[in-house]
């Protein structure tokens, strides 16, 4: 598009603002129509100002706002003059492709939540997503629906209503007894193509992530993993915020031109909405099915984990230990405190790697995300990878000898000191208080040590 | 028969820090490493190579210096390394990334039949776990994620039997080949390269495939082929709490104060 020229309006050249580039993966270079950008080995752009035509594409595409337009002082003066003399703002022309894309995305309506279950046993994250989905549906003025696929799973429809869905799309057939990527992917794509949802949410669980990645690829649409907050902008786009770079920064991501907009959310990130069993809704039964003989993947066996007695995700109190615990033998102390508070023991990644605790107890980015009422971090410095897994806990108590440990930045209460002195002291104080309150001392001591 | 291992070179995110004042990332001195999860994918390929005589092709999409990481994969025992690098591939989200990787696997498959594609569980910089499923879907391969054990690969029946780890349970699944498997840390213990191999790998060729070679439509790859866009980036908000007493000098007093505070606020059922 040629610019109409009266006086040549200076276009300037793009320049990098120092320290703002995050090495996102060369979005600027990729957007440049003139090949004016080279990347250095740190992943930052080097702009060839001889080639730059001042089209601003790289500036617009930079997620970190690390690029800006540079004008010489004469150009700046000229710009000011033009601004002063111009009669009105340029009317922006929307390209035809953009307009059709917008019209097409408009056809898609409704917020959908995939109800995950293992042989009929629902994953609570589905209900948490209905809670989050309800807010989105309200802002958009659309319906909140759930998608139930399985074998004899009509119960899950009633539960969906109880947690806020007003409509359920149900596909119920023996071939869907076990989750298999291929069958569930086909079923969901069938529903989306038929009913056109604008948003599709799934749990960031093993199954949810397996399915979401396949569905988004098949539907050729955008998918954002592990969102920690969901919102809607003034044009109705879903704003998906998630940790990036190992949790060091947060990124807000959106899918502009394709539908549905898909997100996964980890368990315990969103609040579980109140269950109202009297709520009713509409069930849309779909007879879509696949012949078992056409599916080559077979689930031969499901082995339930023998309860190690530890359900971190469901615990209201978690007493967690880090490298500062110095050895597996010292975790008994944390167990006593956890027992006293009716909680469980968790740990940081370093502890699992040292072999002091099993991986099922790991809290953090590569472990579990938890949201207990009380999280007590003992000897955990608080690497960002740990913090992203527990920072939405209601109350965080941190005990660490290093007053500069990052854990204190998220802690509600902190004690700088030796865990081996502080933890037993806390335990004693709680026991004394409880003993002094209602129960007899003998009751308190029974079963403990 | 070929095993294709997908790897990525990533910044070591555990060493990235955020400037507390400006909220910007401090990347100075942060090394690029092979995505740790991919080391298990590579190791599993090598184990299968030794057992079944597969050839192992290692592929990676990234900037030109990804060659360093691919060479490391060769020094461990990979037979062939292909670098997918082009400015048109840049700025890709998982949809556009899986496009290039899947097409590269197709291209490899024209010369030699592909039995298995192995990926790591996820990357440490993107953390999405979406590219593996994207590849499987695009190629129509069996998709097996979260694999922590491979029981056997039956080349006659063209089947693979694996164990998948899910929340609170494991699943034993049988699937036809070709299959894409994404593996967990627990599946193996990666080996270290032996010195002679390392030296040999220094001279080994890493094949470059740019988009001239690949011939992919520009609106399906890189930034233009990405369905998602990043609108903004910001540092996580944190609220600093209260430090109670002097726990170094008087741990007893701090502990007592803490418990009192918890009682006051009705946090513990005391």
Tab-separated table of C-alpha atoms in Angstrom, chain B:
chain	number	residue	atom	x	y	z
B	1	UNK	CA	13.673	-48.453	10.119
B	2	UNK	CA	13.987	-45.050	11.641
B	3	UNK	CA	13.389	-43.510	15.037
B	4	UNK	CA	13.040	-39.759	14.933
B	5	UNK	CA	13.877	-37.914	18.139
B	6	UNK	CA	12.691	-34.331	18.463
B	7	UNK	CA	14.803	-32.079	20.651
B	8	UNK	CA	14.901	-28.388	21.446
B	9	UNK	CA	17.624	-26.055	22.554
B	10	UNK	CA	16.345	-23.896	25.396
B	11	UNK	CA	17.650	-21.223	27.760
B	12	UNK	CA	18.306	-22.753	31.162
B	13	UNK	CA	15.233	-21.202	32.771
B	14	UNK	CA	16.405	-22.166	36.245
B	15	UNK	CA	19.171	-19.607	35.791
B	16	UNK	CA	16.996	-16.818	34.442
B	17	UNK	CA	16.385	-14.089	37.006
B	18	UNK	CA	14.047	-11.147	37.051
B	19	UNK	CA	15.341	-7.678	37.788
B	20	UNK	CA	13.403	-6.730	40.923
B	21	UNK	CA	13.310	-3.050	39.955
B	22	UNK	CA	12.442	-3.078	36.268
B	23	UNK	CA	10.689	-6.431	36.210
B	24	UNK	CA	12.614	-7.436	33.103
B	25	UNK	CA	14.333	-10.751	32.521
B	26	UNK	CA	18.036	-10.908	33.142
B	27	UNK	CA	19.301	-13.255	30.483
B	28	UNK	CA	22.923	-12.242	30.611
B	29	UNK	CA	25.049	-15.319	31.026
B	30	UNK	CA	22.131	-17.747	30.890
B	31	UNK	CA	23.381	-20.762	28.968
B	32	UNK	CA	21.504	-22.588	26.240
B	33	UNK	CA	21.101	-26.262	26.958
B	34	UNK	CA	19.307	-29.239	25.488
B	35	UNK	CA	15.812	-29.277	26.955
B	36	UNK	CA	16.318	-31.591	29.958
B	37	UNK	CA	13.185	-33.621	29.189
B	38	UNK	CA	14.549	-34.322	25.705
B	39	UNK	CA	17.615	-36.080	27.095
B	40	UNK	CA	15.297	-38.906	28.178
B	41	UNK	CA	13.750	-39.006	24.708
B	42	UNK	CA	17.189	-39.292	23.167
B	43	UNK	CA	18.286	-41.971	25.617
B	44	UNK	CA	15.157	-44.029	24.920
B	45	UNK	CA	15.845	-43.805	21.182
B	46	UNK	CA	19.353	-45.092	21.768
B	47	UNK	CA	18.084	-47.957	23.929
B	48	UNK	CA	15.641	-48.947	21.166
B	49	UNK	CA	18.395	-48.606	18.597
B	50	UNK	CA	20.562	-51.047	20.530
B	51	UNK	CA	17.684	-53.484	21.000
B	52	UNK	CA	16.117	-53.412	17.567
B	53	UNK	CA	18.728	-51.986	15.248
B	54	UNK	CA	16.815	-48.829	14.392
B	55	UNK	CA	18.615	-45.830	12.999
B	56	UNK	CA	18.190	-42.683	15.055
B	57	UNK	CA	17.585	-39.341	13.378
B	58	UNK	CA	17.593	-36.327	15.681
B	59	UNK	CA	15.729	-33.250	14.535
B	60	UNK	CA	15.408	-29.783	15.995
B	61	UNK	CA	13.822	-26.534	14.901
B	62	UNK	CA	15.622	-23.414	16.043
B	63	UNK	CA	18.178	-20.739	15.293
B	64	UNK	CA	21.439	-21.734	13.518
B	65	UNK	CA	23.396	-22.237	16.751
B	66	UNK	CA	21.085	-25.141	17.632
B	67	UNK	CA	23.698	-27.071	15.676
B	68	UNK	CA	25.731	-27.269	18.888
B	69	UNK	CA	22.972	-29.170	20.659
B	70	UNK	CA	22.424	-31.461	17.665
B	71	UNK	CA	26.116	-32.310	17.644
B	72	UNK	CA	25.840	-33.330	21.274
B	73	UNK	CA	23.013	-35.667	20.315
B	74	UNK	CA	25.260	-37.184	17.655
B	75	UNK	CA	28.050	-37.665	20.171
B	76	UNK	CA	25.674	-39.694	22.315
B	77	UNK	CA	24.874	-42.055	19.481
B	78	UNK	CA	22.411	-40.401	17.112
B	79	UNK	CA	23.029	-41.440	13.502
B	80	UNK	CA	21.835	-38.348	11.722
B	81	UNK	CA	21.012	-34.803	12.768
B	82	UNK	CA	18.789	-32.354	10.975
B	83	UNK	CA	18.495	-28.706	11.834
B	84	UNK	CA	15.292	-27.028	10.723
B	85	UNK	CA	16.208	-23.406	10.563
B	86	UNK	CA	14.812	-20.544	8.589
B	87	UNK	CA	13.717	-17.050	9.446
B	88	UNK	CA	10.273	-18.074	8.182
B	89	UNK	CA	10.096	-20.641	11.015
B	90	UNK	CA	10.686	-17.987	13.706
B	91	UNK	CA	8.087	-16.837	16.208
B	92	UNK	CA	6.202	-20.121	15.945
B	93	UNK	CA	3.671	-21.264	18.522
B	94	UNK	CA	3.097	-24.974	19.095
B	95	UNK	CA	0.749	-25.271	16.105
B	96	UNK	CA	3.299	-23.831	13.681
B	97	UNK	CA	6.151	-25.753	15.344
B	98	UNK	CA	4.449	-29.123	15.004
B	99	UNK	CA	3.811	-28.268	11.351
B	100	UNK	CA	7.503	-27.964	10.544
B	101	UNK	CA	8.530	-30.972	12.640
B	102	UNK	CA	5.789	-33.189	11.188
B	103	UNK	CA	6.713	-32.200	7.643
B	104	UNK	CA	10.370	-32.909	8.348
B	105	UNK	CA	9.443	-36.367	9.663
B	106	UNK	CA	7.384	-36.971	6.502
B	107	UNK	CA	10.373	-35.985	4.431
B	108	UNK	CA	12.641	-38.363	6.346
B	109	UNK	CA	10.000	-41.048	5.926
B	110	UNK	CA	10.280	-40.854	2.157
B	111	UNK	CA	13.804	-42.251	2.357
B	112	UNK	CA	13.340	-44.674	5.216
B	113	UNK	CA	10.247	-45.920	7.002
B	114	UNK	CA	9.639	-44.208	10.345
B	115	UNK	CA	8.661	-46.560	13.187
B	116	UNK	CA	8.625	-44.253	16.185
B	117	UNK	CA	8.872	-40.545	16.931
B	118	UNK	CA	10.100	-39.799	20.443
B	119	UNK	CA	9.662	-36.459	22.196
B	120	UNK	CA	10.353	-35.269	25.714
B	121	UNK	CA	7.378	-34.684	27.967
B	122	UNK	CA	7.532	-30.905	27.515
B	123	UNK	CA	10.108	-28.122	27.249
B	124	UNK	CA	11.265	-26.090	30.207
B	125	UNK	CA	10.835	-22.757	28.433
B	126	UNK	CA	7.428	-23.305	26.856
B	127	UNK	CA	6.085	-25.937	29.269
B	128	UNK	CA	3.172	-26.750	26.999
B	129	UNK	CA	3.522	-30.481	26.194
B	130	UNK	CA	1.594	-29.660	23.020
B	131	UNK	CA	4.104	-30.245	20.255
B	132	UNK	CA	4.209	-34.045	20.624
B	133	UNK	CA	0.427	-34.408	20.263
B	134	UNK	CA	0.572	-31.896	17.400
B	135	UNK	CA	3.068	-34.056	15.522
B	136	UNK	CA	1.093	-37.259	16.157
B	137	UNK	CA	-2.144	-35.655	14.979
B	138	UNK	CA	-0.613	-34.210	11.838
B	139	UNK	CA	1.023	-37.506	10.885
B	140	UNK	CA	-1.875	-39.713	11.954
B	141	UNK	CA	0.433	-41.698	14.239
B	142	UNK	CA	-0.657	-43.379	17.452
B	143	UNK	CA	-0.290	-40.821	20.219
B	144	UNK	CA	1.208	-42.037	23.493
B	145	UNK	CA	2.112	-39.302	25.954
B	146	UNK	CA	3.381	-39.573	29.545
B	147	UNK	CA	5.167	-42.860	28.843
B	148	UNK	CA	7.323	-44.060	31.730
B	149	UNK	CA	8.075	-47.532	30.393
B	150	UNK	CA	8.225	-49.287	27.041
B	151	UNK	CA	7.500	-53.006	27.405
B	152	UNK	CA	8.198	-54.040	23.859
B	153	UNK	CA	8.229	-53.066	20.230
B	154	UNK	CA	6.923	-55.880	18.082
B	155	UNK	CA	8.238	-55.199	14.615
B	156	UNK	CA	6.424	-58.160	13.043
B	157	UNK	CA	3.010	-57.129	14.280
B	158	UNK	CA	4.029	-53.449	14.078
B	159	UNK	CA	2.884	-52.752	17.591
B	160	UNK	CA	4.254	-51.055	20.670
B	161	UNK	CA	3.222	-51.664	24.274
B	162	UNK	CA	3.885	-48.944	26.836
B	163	UNK	CA	2.956	-47.812	30.308
B	164	UNK	CA	1.530	-44.308	30.709
B	165	UNK	CA	1.501	-42.440	34.003
B	166	UNK	CA	-1.644	-40.488	34.780
B	167	UNK	CA	-3.004	-38.944	37.968
B	168	UNK	CA	-3.363	-41.695	40.542
B	169	UNK	CA	-3.036	-44.516	38.029
B	170	UNK	CA	-0.965	-46.127	35.323
B	171	UNK	CA	-2.269	-47.449	32.057
B	172	UNK	CA	-0.834	-50.201	29.906
B	173	UNK	CA	-1.578	-49.417	26.306
B	174	UNK	CA	-0.943	-51.210	23.056
B	175	UNK	CA	-0.817	-49.181	19.879
B	176	UNK	CA	0.053	-49.741	16.246
B	177	UNK	CA	3.206	-48.297	14.710
B	178	UNK	CA	4.138	-45.750	13.663
B	179	UNK	CA	3.663	-44.059	17.008
B	180	UNK	CA	4.648	-40.784	18.640
B	181	UNK	CA	5.661	-41.302	22.234
B	182	UNK	CA	6.385	-38.526	24.715
B	183	UNK	CA	8.461	-39.820	27.604
B	184	UNK	CA	8.774	-38.997	31.305
B	185	UNK	CA	11.945	-38.574	33.335
B	186	UNK	CA	11.367	-41.885	35.069
B	187	UNK	CA	11.776	-43.912	31.887
B	188	UNK	CA	15.593	-44.143	31.936
B	189	UNK	CA	18.891	-42.650	33.031
B	190	UNK	CA	20.567	-40.760	30.208
B	191	UNK	CA	24.150	-41.763	29.410
B	192	UNK	CA	27.130	-39.454	29.140
B	193	UNK	CA	28.982	-39.146	25.860
B	194	UNK	CA	32.275	-41.022	25.623
B	195	UNK	CA	35.275	-38.944	24.646
B	196	UNK	CA	35.954	-40.628	21.277
B	197	UNK	CA	32.306	-40.184	20.302
B	198	UNK	CA	32.458	-36.548	21.296
B	199	UNK	CA	35.485	-36.000	19.137
B	200	UNK	CA	33.896	-37.826	16.235
B	201	UNK	CA	30.744	-35.763	16.502
B	202	UNK	CA	32.743	-32.580	16.099
B	203	UNK	CA	33.305	-33.483	12.465
B	204	UNK	CA	29.908	-35.023	11.864
B	205	UNK	CA	27.569	-33.186	9.553
B	206	UNK	CA	24.405	-31.582	10.755
B	207	UNK	CA	22.092	-31.291	7.775
B	208	UNK	CA	20.337	-27.958	7.406
B	209	UNK	CA	16.831	-27.880	6.055
B	210	UNK	CA	15.549	-24.375	5.501
B	211	UNK	CA	12.196	-23.586	3.978
B	212	UNK	CA	13.595	-23.704	0.469
B	213	UNK	CA	14.305	-27.337	1.217
B	214	UNK	CA	11.006	-27.894	3.019
B	215	UNK	CA	8.774	-25.869	0.691
B	216	UNK	CA	6.060	-25.130	3.252
B	217	UNK	CA	3.403	-22.489	2.777
B	218	UNK	CA	4.422	-19.386	4.665
B	219	UNK	CA	1.036	-18.963	6.304
B	220	UNK	CA	1.347	-22.377	7.973
B	221	UNK	CA	4.709	-21.818	9.648
B	222	UNK	CA	6.466	-19.369	11.929
B	223	UNK	CA	4.699	-16.300	13.168
B	224	UNK	CA	2.207	-16.257	10.298
B	225	UNK	CA	1.208	-19.848	10.889
B	226	UNK	CA	0.702	-19.327	14.617
B	227	UNK	CA	-2.835	-19.233	15.926
B	228	UNK	CA	-1.864	-17.700	19.242
B	229	UNK	CA	-0.300	-14.319	19.804
B	230	UNK	CA	1.364	-12.894	22.843
B	231	UNK	CA	-0.369	-9.699	23.833
B	232	UNK	CA	1.802	-8.721	26.758
B	233	UNK	CA	4.425	-9.937	29.135
B	234	UNK	CA	4.772	-8.832	32.736
B	235	UNK	CA	6.435	-9.924	35.934
B	236	UNK	CA	4.396	-11.883	38.420
B	237	UNK	CA	2.959	-9.812	41.231
B	238	UNK	CA	4.068	-10.794	44.665
B	239	UNK	CA	3.044	-9.523	48.028
B	240	UNK	CA	5.647	-9.627	50.684
B	241	UNK	CA	4.392	-10.772	54.044
B	242	UNK	CA	5.524	-10.271	57.590
B	243	UNK	CA	8.740	-11.544	59.124
B	244	UNK	CA	7.987	-12.658	62.656
B	245	UNK	CA	10.455	-11.957	65.428
B	246	UNK	CA	14.143	-12.736	65.313
B	247	UNK	CA	14.207	-16.433	64.580
B	248	UNK	CA	17.969	-16.620	64.667
B	249	UNK	CA	18.405	-15.240	68.172
B	250	UNK	CA	15.191	-16.501	69.628
B	251	UNK	CA	13.511	-19.272	67.656
B	252	UNK	CA	11.229	-20.146	70.574
B	253	UNK	CA	9.778	-16.649	70.719
B	254	UNK	CA	9.275	-16.480	66.954
B	255	UNK	CA	7.501	-19.822	66.962
B	256	UNK	CA	5.237	-18.695	69.816
B	257	UNK	CA	4.451	-15.395	68.106
B	258	UNK	CA	3.647	-17.213	64.877
B	259	UNK	CA	1.262	-19.636	66.528
B	260	UNK	CA	-0.401	-16.737	68.360
B	261	UNK	CA	-0.787	-14.874	65.088
B	262	UNK	CA	-2.336	-17.931	63.460
B	263	UNK	CA	-4.719	-18.258	66.372
B	264	UNK	CA	-5.705	-14.593	66.231
B	265	UNK	CA	-6.482	-14.822	62.547
B	266	UNK	CA	-8.358	-18.045	63.097
B	267	UNK	CA	-6.143	-19.843	60.614
B	268	UNK	CA	-5.561	-22.932	62.706
B	269	UNK	CA	-8.434	-24.714	64.350
B	270	UNK	CA	-7.101	-24.020	67.802
